[in-house]
Every structure is written in C-alpha cells, then in structure tokens.
C-alpha positions as CSV (number, residue, x, y, z in Angstrom):
1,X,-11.9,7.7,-68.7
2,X,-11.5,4.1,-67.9
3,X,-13.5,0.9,-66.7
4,X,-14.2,-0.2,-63.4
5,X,-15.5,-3.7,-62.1
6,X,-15.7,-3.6,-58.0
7,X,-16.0,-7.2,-56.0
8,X,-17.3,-6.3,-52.7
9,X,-15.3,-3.3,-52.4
10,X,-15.9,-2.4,-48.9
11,X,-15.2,0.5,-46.8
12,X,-17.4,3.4,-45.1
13,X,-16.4,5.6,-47.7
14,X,-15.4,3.6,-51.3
15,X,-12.4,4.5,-53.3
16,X,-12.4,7.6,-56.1
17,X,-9.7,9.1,-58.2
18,X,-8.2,11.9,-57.5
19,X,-6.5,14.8,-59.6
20,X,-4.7,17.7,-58.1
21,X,-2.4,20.4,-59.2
22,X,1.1,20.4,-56.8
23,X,3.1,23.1,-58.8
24,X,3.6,26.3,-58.3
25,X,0.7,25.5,-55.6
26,X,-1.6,22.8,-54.1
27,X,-4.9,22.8,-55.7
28,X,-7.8,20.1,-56.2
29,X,-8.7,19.9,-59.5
30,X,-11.0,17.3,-59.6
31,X,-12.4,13.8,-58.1
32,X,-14.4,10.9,-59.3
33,X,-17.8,9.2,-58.4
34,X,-16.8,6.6,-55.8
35,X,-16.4,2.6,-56.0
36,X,-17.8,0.8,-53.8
37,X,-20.0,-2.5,-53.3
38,X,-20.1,-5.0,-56.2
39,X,-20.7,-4.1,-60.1
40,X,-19.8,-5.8,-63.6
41,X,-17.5,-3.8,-65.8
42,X,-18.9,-0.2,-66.2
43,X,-17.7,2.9,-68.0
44,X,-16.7,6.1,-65.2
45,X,-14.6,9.3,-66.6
46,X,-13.7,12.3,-64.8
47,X,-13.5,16.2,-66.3
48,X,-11.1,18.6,-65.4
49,X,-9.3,21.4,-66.0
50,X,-5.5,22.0,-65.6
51,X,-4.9,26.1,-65.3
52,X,-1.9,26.9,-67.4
53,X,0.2,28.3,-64.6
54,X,0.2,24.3,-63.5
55,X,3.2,22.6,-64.0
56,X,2.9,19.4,-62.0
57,X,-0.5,17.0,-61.8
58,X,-1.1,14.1,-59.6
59,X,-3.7,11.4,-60.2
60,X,-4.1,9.2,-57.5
61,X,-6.6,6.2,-56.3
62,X,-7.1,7.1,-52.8
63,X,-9.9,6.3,-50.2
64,X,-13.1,8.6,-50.7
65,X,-12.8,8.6,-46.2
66,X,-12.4,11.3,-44.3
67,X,-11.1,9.6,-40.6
68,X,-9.0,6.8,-40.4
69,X,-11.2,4.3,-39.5
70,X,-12.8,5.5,-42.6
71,X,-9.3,4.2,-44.5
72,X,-9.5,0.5,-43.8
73,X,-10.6,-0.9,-47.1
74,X,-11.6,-4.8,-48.2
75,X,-12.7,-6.7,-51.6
76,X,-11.5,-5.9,-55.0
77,X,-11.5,-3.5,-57.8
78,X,-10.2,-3.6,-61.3
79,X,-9.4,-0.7,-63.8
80,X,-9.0,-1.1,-66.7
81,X,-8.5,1.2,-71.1
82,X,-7.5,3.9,-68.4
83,X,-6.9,7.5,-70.7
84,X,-6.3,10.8,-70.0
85,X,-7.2,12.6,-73.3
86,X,-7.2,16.6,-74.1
87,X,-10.9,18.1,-74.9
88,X,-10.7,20.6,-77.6
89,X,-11.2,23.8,-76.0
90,X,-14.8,25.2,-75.6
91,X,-15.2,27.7,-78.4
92,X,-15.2,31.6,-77.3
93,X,-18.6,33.3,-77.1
94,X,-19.3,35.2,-80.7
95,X,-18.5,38.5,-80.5
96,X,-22.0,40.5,-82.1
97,X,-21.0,42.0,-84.8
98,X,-22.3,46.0,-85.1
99,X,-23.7,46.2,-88.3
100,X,-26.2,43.0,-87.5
101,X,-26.5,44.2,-83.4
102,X,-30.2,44.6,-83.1
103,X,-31.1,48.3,-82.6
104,X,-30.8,49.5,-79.5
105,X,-32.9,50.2,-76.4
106,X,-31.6,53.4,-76.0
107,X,-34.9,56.1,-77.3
108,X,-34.8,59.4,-77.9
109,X,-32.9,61.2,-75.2
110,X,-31.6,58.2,-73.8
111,X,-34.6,56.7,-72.5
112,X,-35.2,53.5,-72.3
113,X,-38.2,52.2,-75.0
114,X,-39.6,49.9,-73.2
115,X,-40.2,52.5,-70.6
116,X,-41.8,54.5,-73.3
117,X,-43.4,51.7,-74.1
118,X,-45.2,51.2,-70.9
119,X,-46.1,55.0,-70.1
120,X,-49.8,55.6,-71.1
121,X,-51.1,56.8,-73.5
122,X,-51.5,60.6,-73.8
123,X,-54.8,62.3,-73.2
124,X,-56.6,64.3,-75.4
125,X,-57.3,68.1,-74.7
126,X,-61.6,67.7,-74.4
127,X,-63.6,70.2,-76.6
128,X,-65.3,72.6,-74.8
129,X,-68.9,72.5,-75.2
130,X,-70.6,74.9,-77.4
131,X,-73.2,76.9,-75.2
C-alpha cells in the first residue's frame, strides 16, 4: 500500500508496480493499477500472494508499455508511507460436522428424494361398477 501524486506523468502506457517471484522460478505475482496523467495525493495498494516454495521477490516500478517506444516516459510522480504488510490468512472452510449434517438426499434404496419427490402421484385402482 502506499500514496501516489502523478504531475503530468506521460507515456503511452503509465507506470505500475510490479511484484514477481525469481526463485526457484520466474513467476508474476502481481501488478498495480497504472499512473499516469496528473492527480493529488491518492491512496493505491496492491494484493498478492507469495507461494511458499518462493524464496526470492522483486518489487519493481517499471513502465506499464509493452514496445519501446511505449518506454519513453515524461512528468513526475511521487510515492510516498510505501508498506508491504502480511494479511492474516483467509480462514479454512468449516468442515460440517456429522451429527448437525442435514439429512441426506439419499431415499430409500439410494434414490434420490427429490426425484421421489417429483414422480406423480400414484393412481388409484377404480372400483368396478356394480351391475
């Protein structure tokens, strides 16, 4: 997370931070919105995630271009109460618990309910009439 304040930041395709893994292998991990034009002070962050198996990270401002003349950049930008803080880590989906599972769809002879459910009604045997 950070501030940025741009000052006619000019280029065909801004600036953006960038965060990749380079050890044991080269891997993106992340990239933020771009800077470009001018803007007062404003609030930016970036999430990512770092695999465990990672053992080097690069954060790097680089041009958001993708040709060269794309690269040529002119005007100012400022960043500034730049942090890279841990996020506690999501918490793991509850695991039901089978004494409070809700009964199950499975009927008599492993049928499906619902399928009971949804088969019609069945018919009467008709009376024969008396004659």
């Amino acid at each position: 997370t950070g501030r940025v304040r741009t000052d006619n930041l000019d280029s065909q395709g801004g600036l953006k931070w960038t965060l990749r893994c380079l050890l044991p292998e080269a891997k993106d991990l992340g990239e933020s919105d771009r800077f470009l034009g001018s803007n007062e002070w404003r609030d930016f962050g970036l999430e990512f995630q770092v695999p465990d198996s990672c053992m080097l990270q690069e954060i790097r401002l680089a041009s958001a271009g993708e040709r060269p003349v794309e690269f040529v950049i002119s005007g100012g930008a400022w960043f500034d109460r730049m942090a890279i803080r841990r996020l506690p880590a999501p918490e793991p989906a509850p695991v039901p618990n089978p004494a409070s599972a809700p009964p199950s769809a499975e009927g008599p002879g492993g049928r499906d309910n619902a399928s009971l459910a949804a088969a019609p009604p069945a018919r009467k045997p008709r009376a024969k009439p008396d004659t």
